Amino acid sequence: RIDPYDRSYILYNIGLIHTSNGEHTKALEYYFRALERNLFLPQAFNNMAVICHYRGEQAIRQGDSEVAKSWFNQAAEYWKQAIALTPGNYIAAQNWLKITGRFE
């Protein structure tokens, strides 16, 4: 049996592999599973935000501003969670939140 804390990092690392392979849906699944076992993984929240932001940019390129807005809002929520856990990190995300009016 593996400790839930250790398993959270295993699941997070599997998410990283899927992210690097461009398998974002699978990556998000593994990040969610990691967070179910350990809510104190700011890097998982950050990576989820990056994926959502990327999907928002894709939607903009496809001309779908409503879908883009939804993805960007989701990215903002994940980044807020990452920043709440580690306030000194994710400065670029903090700046993006402020510039886009999503920082609360």
mmCIF file of N, CA, C and O in Angstrom:
data_model
loop_
_atom_site.group_PDB
_atom_site.id
_atom_site.type_symbol
_atom_site.label_atom_id
_atom_site.label_comp_id
_atom_site.label_asym_id
_atom_site.label_seq_id
_atom_site.Cartn_x
_atom_site.Cartn_y
_atom_site.Cartn_z
ATOM 1 N N ARG A 1 0.828 -1.192 0.000
ATOM 2 C CA ARG A 1 0.000 0.000 0.000
ATOM 3 C C ARG A 1 0.864 1.244 0.000
ATOM 4 O O ARG A 1 1.831 1.336 0.738
ATOM 5 N N ILE A 2 0.447 2.198 -0.794
ATOM 6 C CA ILE A 2 1.191 3.454 -0.893
ATOM 7 C C ILE A 2 0.427 4.530 -0.142
ATOM 8 O O ILE A 2 -0.793 4.641 -0.247
ATOM 9 N N ASP A 3 1.158 5.303 0.616
ATOM 10 C CA ASP A 3 0.612 6.433 1.352
ATOM 11 C C ASP A 3 -0.086 7.399 0.371
ATOM 12 O O ASP A 3 0.430 7.649 -0.725
ATOM 13 N N PRO A 4 -1.259 7.964 0.751
ATOM 14 C CA PRO A 4 -1.967 8.898 -0.147
ATOM 15 C C PRO A 4 -1.102 10.087 -0.577
ATOM 16 O O PRO A 4 -1.196 10.549 -1.717
ATOM 17 N N TYR A 5 -0.270 10.568 0.335
ATOM 18 C CA TYR A 5 0.617 11.679 0.009
ATOM 19 C C TYR A 5 1.585 11.271 -1.100
ATOM 20 O O TYR A 5 1.767 11.997 -2.085
ATOM 21 N N ASP A 6 2.204 10.104 -0.939
ATOM 22 C CA ASP A 6 3.125 9.613 -1.968
ATOM 23 C C ASP A 6 2.388 9.351 -3.274
ATOM 24 O O ASP A 6 2.876 9.678 -4.352
ATOM 25 N N ARG A 7 1.201 8.763 -3.179
ATOM 26 C CA ARG A 7 0.412 8.479 -4.384
ATOM 27 C C ARG A 7 0.068 9.780 -5.112
ATOM 28 O O ARG A 7 0.034 9.812 -6.339
ATOM 29 N N SER A 8 -0.181 10.844 -4.366
ATOM 30 C CA SER A 8 -0.514 12.113 -5.012
ATOM 31 C C SER A 8 0.625 12.566 -5.926
ATOM 32 O O SER A 8 0.380 13.060 -7.023
ATOM 33 N N TYR A 9 1.858 12.366 -5.489
ATOM 34 C CA TYR A 9 2.999 12.754 -6.320
ATOM 35 C C TYR A 9 3.174 11.817 -7.504
ATOM 36 O O TYR A 9 3.568 12.250 -8.596
ATOM 37 N N ILE A 10 2.866 10.555 -7.311
ATOM 38 C CA ILE A 10 2.916 9.611 -8.431
ATOM 39 C C ILE A 10 1.898 10.024 -9.490
ATOM 40 O O ILE A 10 2.210 10.097 -10.688
ATOM 41 N N LEU A 11 0.683 10.314 -9.050
ATOM 42 C CA LEU A 11 -0.364 10.736 -9.984
ATOM 43 C C LEU A 11 -0.004 12.063 -10.653
ATOM 44 O O LEU A 11 -0.229 12.251 -11.853
ATOM 45 N N TYR A 12 0.551 12.973 -9.881
ATOM 46 C CA TYR A 12 0.996 14.255 -10.439
ATOM 47 C C TYR A 12 2.035 14.016 -11.523
ATOM 48 O O TYR A 12 1.966 14.614 -12.609
ATOM 49 N N ASN A 13 2.994 13.150 -11.262
ATOM 50 C CA ASN A 13 4.045 12.866 -12.244
ATOM 51 C C ASN A 13 3.481 12.219 -13.505
ATOM 52 O O ASN A 13 3.948 12.503 -14.611
ATOM 53 N N ILE A 14 2.482 11.366 -13.356
ATOM 54 C CA ILE A 14 1.824 10.794 -14.534
ATOM 55 C C ILE A 14 1.146 11.911 -15.320
ATOM 56 O O ILE A 14 1.191 11.933 -16.558
ATOM 57 N N GLY A 15 0.548 12.869 -14.606
ATOM 58 C CA GLY A 15 -0.038 14.027 -15.263
ATOM 59 C C GLY A 15 1.002 14.810 -16.052
ATOM 60 O O GLY A 15 0.735 15.262 -17.167
ATOM 61 N N LEU A 16 2.185 14.953 -15.483
ATOM 62 C CA LEU A 16 3.268 15.651 -16.185
ATOM 63 C C LEU A 16 3.621 14.952 -17.490
ATOM 64 O O LEU A 16 3.847 15.609 -18.520
ATOM 65 N N ILE A 17 3.671 13.638 -17.446
ATOM 66 C CA ILE A 17 4.002 12.867 -18.653
ATOM 67 C C ILE A 17 2.944 13.110 -19.729
ATOM 68 O O ILE A 17 3.277 13.377 -20.885
ATOM 69 N N HIS A 18 1.684 13.046 -19.329
ATOM 70 C CA HIS A 18 0.616 13.285 -20.304
ATOM 71 C C HIS A 18 0.660 14.715 -20.832
ATOM 72 O O HIS A 18 0.423 14.946 -22.023
ATOM 73 N N THR A 19 0.976 15.661 -19.964
ATOM 74 C CA THR A 19 1.097 17.050 -20.415
ATOM 75 C C THR A 19 2.191 17.178 -21.461
ATOM 76 O O THR A 19 1.991 17.786 -22.510
ATOM 77 N N SER A 20 3.340 16.592 -21.177
ATOM 78 C CA SER A 20 4.462 16.712 -22.116
ATOM 79 C C SER A 20 4.178 16.002 -23.436
ATOM 80 O O SER A 20 4.740 16.365 -24.468
ATOM 81 N N ASN A 21 3.279 15.026 -23.413
ATOM 82 C CA ASN A 21 2.891 14.327 -24.640
ATOM 83 C C ASN A 21 1.726 15.014 -25.352
ATOM 84 O O ASN A 21 1.239 14.511 -26.365
ATOM 85 N N GLY A 22 1.254 16.132 -24.800
ATOM 86 C CA GLY A 22 0.147 16.856 -25.412
ATOM 87 C C GLY A 22 -1.216 16.237 -25.147
ATOM 88 O O GLY A 22 -2.205 16.621 -25.763
ATOM 89 N N GLU A 23 -1.271 15.303 -24.212
ATOM 90 C CA GLU A 23 -2.527 14.628 -23.856
ATOM 91 C C GLU A 23 -3.156 15.357 -22.671
ATOM 92 O O GLU A 23 -3.168 14.881 -21.542
ATOM 93 N N HIS A 24 -3.688 16.539 -22.962
ATOM 94 C CA HIS A 24 -4.130 17.425 -21.894
ATOM 95 C C HIS A 24 -5.329 16.900 -21.117
ATOM 96 O O HIS A 24 -5.407 17.114 -19.901
ATOM 97 N N THR A 25 -6.247 16.232 -21.773
ATOM 98 C CA THR A 25 -7.403 15.696 -21.055
ATOM 99 C C THR A 25 -6.959 14.652 -20.038
ATOM 100 O O THR A 25 -7.393 14.676 -18.881
ATOM 101 N N LYS A 26 -6.082 13.763 -20.448
ATOM 102 C CA LYS A 26 -5.560 12.755 -19.517
ATOM 103 C C LYS A 26 -4.757 13.417 -18.401
ATOM 104 O O LYS A 26 -4.844 13.010 -17.248
ATOM 105 N N ALA A 27 -3.977 14.417 -18.770
ATOM 106 C CA ALA A 27 -3.184 15.123 -17.762
ATOM 107 C C ALA A 27 -4.089 15.724 -16.697
ATOM 108 O O ALA A 27 -3.829 15.574 -15.493
ATOM 109 N N LEU A 28 -5.145 16.391 -17.133
ATOM 110 C CA LEU A 28 -6.073 16.997 -16.172
ATOM 111 C C LEU A 28 -6.675 15.937 -15.251
ATOM 112 O O LEU A 28 -6.806 16.163 -14.044
ATOM 113 N N GLU A 29 -7.011 14.788 -15.794
ATOM 114 C CA GLU A 29 -7.559 13.705 -14.973
ATOM 115 C C GLU A 29 -6.584 13.308 -13.867
ATOM 116 O O GLU A 29 -6.985 13.126 -12.712
ATOM 117 N N TYR A 30 -5.310 13.182 -14.223
ATOM 118 C CA TYR A 30 -4.321 12.773 -13.225
ATOM 119 C C TYR A 30 -4.054 13.879 -12.209
ATOM 120 O O TYR A 30 -3.842 13.599 -11.029
ATOM 121 N N TYR A 31 -4.068 15.125 -12.652
ATOM 122 C CA TYR A 31 -3.900 16.217 -11.696
ATOM 123 C C TYR A 31 -5.070 16.240 -10.707
ATOM 124 O O TYR A 31 -4.865 16.433 -9.502
ATOM 125 N N PHE A 32 -6.299 16.029 -11.215
ATOM 126 C CA PHE A 32 -7.460 15.966 -10.319
ATOM 127 C C PHE A 32 -7.300 14.828 -9.315
ATOM 128 O O PHE A 32 -7.571 14.993 -8.126
ATOM 129 N N ARG A 33 -6.878 13.677 -9.800
ATOM 130 C CA ARG A 33 -6.710 12.515 -8.912
ATOM 131 C C ARG A 33 -5.629 12.786 -7.860
ATOM 132 O O ARG A 33 -5.769 12.378 -6.702
ATOM 133 N N ALA A 34 -4.578 13.472 -8.265
ATOM 134 C CA ALA A 34 -3.520 13.821 -7.309
ATOM 135 C C ALA A 34 -4.073 14.755 -6.235
ATOM 136 O O ALA A 34 -3.798 14.578 -5.039
ATOM 137 N N LEU A 35 -4.868 15.728 -6.650
ATOM 138 C CA LEU A 35 -5.428 16.694 -5.706
ATOM 139 C C LEU A 35 -6.471 16.076 -4.787
ATOM 140 O O LEU A 35 -6.667 16.555 -3.674
ATOM 141 N N GLU A 36 -7.120 15.007 -5.222
ATOM 142 C CA GLU A 36 -8.057 14.305 -4.339
ATOM 143 C C GLU A 36 -7.325 13.723 -3.130
ATOM 144 O O GLU A 36 -7.900 13.591 -2.056
ATOM 145 N N ARG A 37 -6.069 13.401 -3.309
ATOM 146 C CA ARG A 37 -5.278 12.799 -2.236
ATOM 147 C C ARG A 37 -4.440 13.814 -1.468
ATOM 148 O O ARG A 37 -4.008 13.559 -0.363
ATOM 149 N N ASN A 38 -4.199 14.964 -2.108
ATOM 150 C CA ASN A 38 -3.342 15.973 -1.492
ATOM 151 C C ASN A 38 -3.701 17.342 -2.075
ATOM 152 O O ASN A 38 -3.276 17.669 -3.183
ATOM 153 N N LEU A 39 -4.471 18.117 -1.332
ATOM 154 C CA LEU A 39 -4.895 19.435 -1.817
ATOM 155 C C LEU A 39 -3.784 20.476 -1.779
ATOM 156 O O LEU A 39 -3.989 21.609 -2.201
ATOM 157 N N PHE A 40 -2.635 20.101 -1.266
ATOM 158 C CA PHE A 40 -1.533 21.048 -1.134
ATOM 159 C C PHE A 40 -0.469 20.806 -2.192
ATOM 160 O O PHE A 40 0.716 20.707 -1.893
ATOM 161 N N LEU A 41 -0.926 20.715 -3.447
ATOM 162 C CA LEU A 41 -0.025 20.567 -4.588
ATOM 163 C C LEU A 41 -0.205 21.774 -5.515
ATOM 164 O O LEU A 41 -0.896 21.695 -6.522
ATOM 165 N N PRO A 42 0.402 22.894 -5.161
ATOM 166 C CA PRO A 42 0.207 24.074 -5.999
ATOM 167 C C PRO A 42 0.648 23.854 -7.439
ATOM 168 O O PRO A 42 0.070 24.419 -8.362
ATOM 169 N N GLN A 43 1.651 22.996 -7.626
ATOM 170 C CA GLN A 43 2.123 22.743 -8.974
ATOM 171 C C GLN A 43 1.064 22.041 -9.829
ATOM 172 O O GLN A 43 0.989 22.264 -11.040
ATOM 173 N N ALA A 44 0.206 21.240 -9.217
ATOM 174 C CA ALA A 44 -0.889 20.609 -9.959
ATOM 175 C C ALA A 44 -1.908 21.675 -10.378
ATOM 176 O O ALA A 44 -2.363 21.695 -11.528
ATOM 177 N N PHE A 45 -2.253 22.565 -9.438
ATOM 178 C CA PHE A 45 -3.171 23.658 -9.790
ATOM 179 C C PHE A 45 -2.581 24.521 -10.903
ATOM 180 O O PHE A 45 -3.282 24.911 -11.845
ATOM 181 N N ASN A 46 -1.293 24.813 -10.805
ATOM 182 C CA ASN A 46 -0.631 25.620 -11.823
ATOM 183 C C ASN A 46 -0.688 24.928 -13.184
ATOM 184 O O ASN A 46 -1.028 25.558 -14.192
ATOM 185 N N ASN A 47 -0.364 23.654 -13.219
ATOM 186 C CA ASN A 47 -0.356 22.946 -14.496
ATOM 187 C C ASN A 47 -1.757 22.857 -15.095
ATOM 188 O O ASN A 47 -1.928 22.954 -16.314
ATOM 189 N N MET A 48 -2.756 22.694 -14.243
ATOM 190 C CA MET A 48 -4.128 22.679 -14.724
ATOM 191 C C MET A 48 -4.485 24.048 -15.316
ATOM 192 O O MET A 48 -5.138 24.133 -16.359
ATOM 193 N N ALA A 49 -4.043 25.099 -14.660
ATOM 194 C CA ALA A 49 -4.290 26.450 -15.159
ATOM 195 C C ALA A 49 -3.612 26.672 -16.507
ATOM 196 O O ALA A 49 -4.203 27.268 -17.417
ATOM 197 N N VAL A 50 -2.385 26.194 -16.628
ATOM 198 C CA VAL A 50 -1.656 26.353 -17.890
ATOM 199 C C VAL A 50 -2.401 25.653 -19.027
ATOM 200 O O VAL A 50 -2.541 26.206 -20.126
ATOM 201 N N ILE A 51 -2.905 24.460 -18.766
ATOM 202 C CA ILE A 51 -3.660 23.734 -19.787
ATOM 203 C C ILE A 51 -4.927 24.504 -20.157
ATOM 204 O O ILE A 51 -5.250 24.669 -21.342
ATOM 205 N N CYS A 52 -5.639 24.993 -19.165
ATOM 206 C CA CYS A 52 -6.863 25.758 -19.434
ATOM 207 C C CYS A 52 -6.554 27.031 -20.217
ATOM 208 O O CYS A 52 -7.280 27.398 -21.152
ATOM 209 N N HIS A 53 -5.484 27.710 -19.843
ATOM 210 C CA HIS A 53 -5.083 28.929 -20.549
ATOM 211 C C HIS A 53 -4.746 28.602 -22.005
ATOM 212 O O HIS A 53 -5.155 29.323 -22.928
ATOM 213 N N TYR A 54 -4.032 27.516 -22.211
ATOM 214 C CA TYR A 54 -3.685 27.080 -23.565
ATOM 215 C C TYR A 54 -4.951 26.819 -24.380
ATOM 216 O O TYR A 54 -5.057 27.228 -25.534
ATOM 217 N N ARG A 55 -5.903 26.139 -23.774
ATOM 218 C CA ARG A 55 -7.165 25.858 -24.475
ATOM 219 C C ARG A 55 -7.928 27.155 -24.766
ATOM 220 O O ARG A 55 -8.591 27.262 -25.798
ATOM 221 N N GLY A 56 -7.823 28.129 -23.875
ATOM 222 C CA GLY A 56 -8.427 29.427 -24.135
ATOM 223 C C GLY A 56 -7.792 30.102 -25.337
ATOM 224 O O GLY A 56 -8.480 30.678 -26.176
ATOM 225 N N GLU A 57 -6.469 30.015 -25.422
ATOM 226 C CA GLU A 57 -5.774 30.598 -26.572
ATOM 227 C C GLU A 57 -6.166 29.879 -27.864
ATOM 228 O O GLU A 57 -6.329 30.517 -28.910
ATOM 229 N N GLN A 58 -6.336 28.569 -27.795
ATOM 230 C CA GLN A 58 -6.780 27.811 -28.971
ATOM 231 C C GLN A 58 -8.169 28.277 -29.408
ATOM 232 O O GLN A 58 -8.421 28.440 -30.602
ATOM 233 N N ALA A 59 -9.055 28.482 -28.450
ATOM 234 C CA ALA A 59 -10.414 28.922 -28.767
ATOM 235 C C ALA A 59 -10.389 30.295 -29.426
ATOM 236 O O ALA A 59 -11.166 30.554 -30.361
ATOM 237 N N ILE A 60 -9.506 31.176 -28.971
ATOM 238 C CA ILE A 60 -9.385 32.497 -29.595
ATOM 239 C C ILE A 60 -8.948 32.345 -31.047
ATOM 240 O O ILE A 60 -9.516 32.972 -31.944
ATOM 241 N N ARG A 61 -7.956 31.496 -31.291
ATOM 242 C CA ARG A 61 -7.489 31.279 -32.667
ATOM 243 C C ARG A 61 -8.600 30.716 -33.550
ATOM 244 O O ARG A 61 -8.618 30.960 -34.753
ATOM 245 N N GLN A 62 -9.515 29.979 -32.946
ATOM 246 C CA GLN A 62 -10.637 29.400 -33.699
ATOM 247 C C GLN A 62 -11.827 30.362 -33.780
ATOM 248 O O GLN A 62 -12.857 30.028 -34.351
ATOM 249 N N GLY A 63 -11.670 31.533 -33.164
ATOM 250 C CA GLY A 63 -12.705 32.556 -33.248
ATOM 251 C C GLY A 63 -13.857 32.375 -32.287
ATOM 252 O O GLY A 63 -14.920 32.961 -32.476
ATOM 253 N N ASP A 64 -13.664 31.598 -31.240
ATOM 254 C CA ASP A 64 -14.741 31.345 -30.277
ATOM 255 C C ASP A 64 -14.420 32.037 -28.952
ATOM 256 O O ASP A 64 -13.868 31.435 -28.033
ATOM 257 N N SER A 65 -14.795 33.299 -28.863
ATOM 258 C CA SER A 65 -14.431 34.099 -27.689
ATOM 259 C C SER A 65 -15.152 33.655 -26.421
ATOM 260 O O SER A 65 -14.620 33.783 -25.326
ATOM 261 N N GLU A 66 -16.370 33.139 -26.545
ATOM 262 C CA GLU A 66 -17.111 32.680 -25.358
ATOM 263 C C GLU A 66 -16.446 31.458 -24.736
ATOM 264 O O GLU A 66 -16.308 31.367 -23.512
ATOM 265 N N VAL A 67 -16.044 30.515 -25.560
ATOM 266 C CA VAL A 67 -15.347 29.330 -25.066
ATOM 267 C C VAL A 67 -14.007 29.746 -24.464
ATOM 268 O O VAL A 67 -13.608 29.265 -23.401
ATOM 269 N N ALA A 68 -13.328 30.677 -25.137
ATOM 270 C CA ALA A 68 -12.044 31.168 -24.632
ATOM 271 C C ALA A 68 -12.217 31.787 -23.248
ATOM 272 O O ALA A 68 -11.437 31.504 -22.330
ATOM 273 N N LYS A 69 -13.228 32.602 -23.100
ATOM 274 C CA LYS A 69 -13.487 33.253 -21.809
ATOM 275 C C LYS A 69 -13.704 32.213 -20.718
ATOM 276 O O LYS A 69 -13.185 32.348 -19.606
ATOM 277 N N SER A 70 -14.438 31.172 -21.033
ATOM 278 C CA SER A 70 -14.692 30.111 -20.061
ATOM 279 C C SER A 70 -13.393 29.415 -19.646
ATOM 280 O O SER A 70 -13.154 29.182 -18.456
ATOM 281 N N TRP A 71 -12.554 29.091 -20.634
ATOM 282 C CA TRP A 71 -11.271 28.460 -20.320
ATOM 283 C C TRP A 71 -10.383 29.395 -19.497
ATOM 284 O O TRP A 71 -9.733 28.964 -18.536
ATOM 285 N N PHE A 72 -10.346 30.672 -19.863
ATOM 286 C CA PHE A 72 -9.522 31.628 -19.119
ATOM 287 C C PHE A 72 -10.023 31.787 -17.685
ATOM 288 O O PHE A 72 -9.222 31.891 -16.745
ATOM 289 N N ASN A 73 -11.334 31.803 -17.509
ATOM 290 C CA ASN A 73 -11.881 31.897 -16.151
ATOM 291 C C ASN A 73 -11.509 30.675 -15.320
ATOM 292 O O ASN A 73 -11.206 30.800 -14.137
ATOM 293 N N GLN A 74 -11.531 29.503 -15.946
ATOM 294 C CA GLN A 74 -11.137 28.293 -15.220
ATOM 295 C C GLN A 74 -9.653 28.339 -14.873
ATOM 296 O O GLN A 74 -9.252 27.983 -13.769
ATOM 297 N N ALA A 75 -8.848 28.795 -15.811
ATOM 298 C CA ALA A 75 -7.412 28.949 -15.539
ATOM 299 C C ALA A 75 -7.202 29.877 -14.350
ATOM 300 O O ALA A 75 -6.388 29.598 -13.461
ATOM 301 N N ALA A 76 -7.949 30.977 -14.320
ATOM 302 C CA ALA A 76 -7.830 31.940 -13.221
ATOM 303 C C ALA A 76 -8.129 31.277 -11.881
ATOM 304 O O ALA A 76 -7.412 31.502 -10.893
ATOM 305 N N GLU A 77 -9.163 30.456 -11.835
ATOM 306 C CA GLU A 77 -9.518 29.787 -10.578
ATOM 307 C C GLU A 77 -8.404 28.869 -10.107
ATOM 308 O O GLU A 77 -8.070 28.833 -8.924
ATOM 309 N N TYR A 78 -7.835 28.108 -11.027
ATOM 310 C CA TYR A 78 -6.743 27.207 -10.649
ATOM 311 C C TYR A 78 -5.506 27.993 -10.209
ATOM 312 O O TYR A 78 -4.845 27.639 -9.246
ATOM 313 N N TRP A 79 -5.202 29.080 -10.918
ATOM 314 C CA TRP A 79 -4.043 29.879 -10.522
ATOM 315 C C TRP A 79 -4.258 30.518 -9.156
ATOM 316 O O TRP A 79 -3.338 30.607 -8.350
ATOM 317 N N LYS A 80 -5.463 30.939 -8.873
ATOM 318 C CA LYS A 80 -5.740 31.511 -7.547
ATOM 319 C C LYS A 80 -5.478 30.479 -6.454
ATOM 320 O O LYS A 80 -4.949 30.817 -5.388
ATOM 321 N N GLN A 81 -5.841 29.247 -6.718
ATOM 322 C CA GLN A 81 -5.600 28.197 -5.723
ATOM 323 C C GLN A 81 -4.106 27.945 -5.557
ATOM 324 O O GLN A 81 -3.630 27.772 -4.432
ATOM 325 N N ALA A 82 -3.371 27.921 -6.645
ATOM 326 C CA ALA A 82 -1.917 27.720 -6.563
ATOM 327 C C ALA A 82 -1.270 28.865 -5.799
ATOM 328 O O ALA A 82 -0.414 28.640 -4.932
ATOM 329 N N ILE A 83 -1.691 30.077 -6.094
ATOM 330 C CA ILE A 83 -1.112 31.260 -5.445
ATOM 331 C C ILE A 83 -1.467 31.292 -3.963
ATOM 332 O O ILE A 83 -0.637 31.668 -3.128
ATOM 333 N N ALA A 84 -2.677 30.880 -3.619
ATOM 334 C CA ALA A 84 -3.072 30.850 -2.207
ATOM 335 C C ALA A 84 -2.194 29.893 -1.412
ATOM 336 O O ALA A 84 -1.892 30.147 -0.244
ATOM 337 N N LEU A 85 -1.775 28.807 -2.046
ATOM 338 C CA LEU A 85 -0.921 27.835 -1.358
ATOM 339 C C LEU A 85 0.531 28.294 -1.266
ATOM 340 O O LEU A 85 1.227 27.953 -0.308
ATOM 341 N N THR A 86 0.986 29.041 -2.268
ATOM 342 C CA THR A 86 2.379 29.518 -2.298
ATOM 343 C C THR A 86 2.399 30.957 -2.825
ATOM 344 O O THR A 86 2.704 31.194 -3.991
ATOM 345 N N PRO A 87 2.079 31.921 -1.949
ATOM 346 C CA PRO A 87 1.917 33.314 -2.386
ATOM 347 C C PRO A 87 3.117 33.924 -3.109
ATOM 348 O O PRO A 87 2.941 34.812 -3.929
ATOM 349 N N GLY A 88 4.306 33.470 -2.851
ATOM 350 C CA GLY A 88 5.481 34.054 -3.496
ATOM 351 C C GLY A 88 5.784 33.488 -4.866
ATOM 352 O O GLY A 88 6.680 33.972 -5.551
ATOM 353 N N ASN A 89 5.056 32.468 -5.273
ATOM 354 C CA ASN A 89 5.309 31.815 -6.566
ATOM 355 C C ASN A 89 4.301 32.271 -7.610
ATOM 356 O O ASN A 89 3.350 32.967 -7.308
ATOM 357 N N TYR A 90 4.545 31.867 -8.824
ATOM 358 C CA TYR A 90 3.621 32.096 -9.936
ATOM 359 C C TYR A 90 3.369 33.587 -10.183
ATOM 360 O O TYR A 90 2.239 34.034 -10.333
ATOM 361 N N ILE A 91 4.453 34.333 -10.214
ATOM 362 C CA ILE A 91 4.372 35.785 -10.413
ATOM 363 C C ILE A 91 3.749 36.118 -11.771
ATOM 364 O O ILE A 91 2.923 37.029 -11.864
ATOM 365 N N ALA A 92 4.117 35.383 -12.813
ATOM 366 C CA ALA A 92 3.545 35.653 -14.140
ATOM 367 C C ALA A 92 2.031 35.425 -14.112
ATOM 368 O O ALA A 92 1.271 36.201 -14.709
ATOM 369 N N ALA A 93 1.611 34.401 -13.412
ATOM 370 C CA ALA A 93 0.165 34.137 -13.294
ATOM 371 C C ALA A 93 -0.511 35.261 -12.513
ATOM 372 O O ALA A 93 -1.603 35.712 -12.887
ATOM 373 N N GLN A 94 0.136 35.728 -11.450
ATOM 374 C CA GLN A 94 -0.434 36.830 -10.668
ATOM 375 C C GLN A 94 -0.579 38.075 -11.540
ATOM 376 O O GLN A 94 -1.605 38.764 -11.478
ATOM 377 N N ASN A 95 0.425 38.341 -12.357
ATOM 378 C CA ASN A 95 0.357 39.499 -13.253
ATOM 379 C C ASN A 95 -0.767 39.334 -14.270
ATOM 380 O O ASN A 95 -1.503 40.287 -14.545
ATOM 381 N N TRP A 96 -0.905 38.135 -14.838
ATOM 382 C CA TRP A 96 -1.982 37.880 -15.799
ATOM 383 C C TRP A 96 -3.337 38.080 -15.139
ATOM 384 O O TRP A 96 -4.226 38.697 -15.726
ATOM 385 N N LEU A 97 -3.487 37.590 -13.910
ATOM 386 C CA LEU A 97 -4.754 37.763 -13.193
ATOM 387 C C LEU A 97 -5.068 39.245 -13.002
ATOM 388 O O LEU A 97 -6.213 39.679 -13.179
ATOM 389 N N LYS A 98 -4.053 40.028 -12.637
ATOM 390 C CA LYS A 98 -4.267 41.460 -12.435
ATOM 391 C C LYS A 98 -4.588 42.167 -13.741
ATOM 392 O O LYS A 98 -5.529 42.973 -13.806
ATOM 393 N N ILE A 99 -3.822 41.877 -14.783
ATOM 394 C CA ILE A 99 -4.023 42.532 -16.081
ATOM 395 C C ILE A 99 -5.397 42.244 -16.650
ATOM 396 O O ILE A 99 -6.040 43.119 -17.238
ATOM 397 N N THR A 100 -5.880 41.013 -16.447
ATOM 398 C CA THR A 100 -7.161 40.615 -17.021
ATOM 399 C C THR A 100 -8.336 40.898 -16.075
ATOM 400 O O THR A 100 -9.479 40.580 -16.395
ATOM 401 N N GLY A 101 -8.055 41.470 -14.915
ATOM 402 C CA GLY A 101 -9.121 41.804 -13.963
ATOM 403 C C GLY A 101 -9.688 40.593 -13.248
ATOM 404 O O GLY A 101 -10.813 40.651 -12.736
ATOM 405 N N ARG A 102 -8.927 39.507 -13.188
ATOM 406 C CA ARG A 102 -9.413 38.291 -12.532
ATOM 407 C C ARG A 102 -8.816 38.086 -11.140
ATOM 408 O O ARG A 102 -9.117 37.116 -10.485
ATOM 409 N N PHE A 103 -7.978 38.998 -10.704
ATOM 410 C CA PHE A 103 -7.351 38.868 -9.386
ATOM 411 C C PHE A 103 -8.266 39.437 -8.322
ATOM 412 O O PHE A 103 -8.733 40.566 -8.432
ATOM 413 N N GLU A 104 -8.563 38.651 -7.321
ATOM 414 C CA GLU A 104 -9.463 39.120 -6.255
ATOM 415 C C GLU A 104 -8.731 39.222 -4.958
ATOM 416 O O GLU A 104 -7.940 38.432 -4.597
#
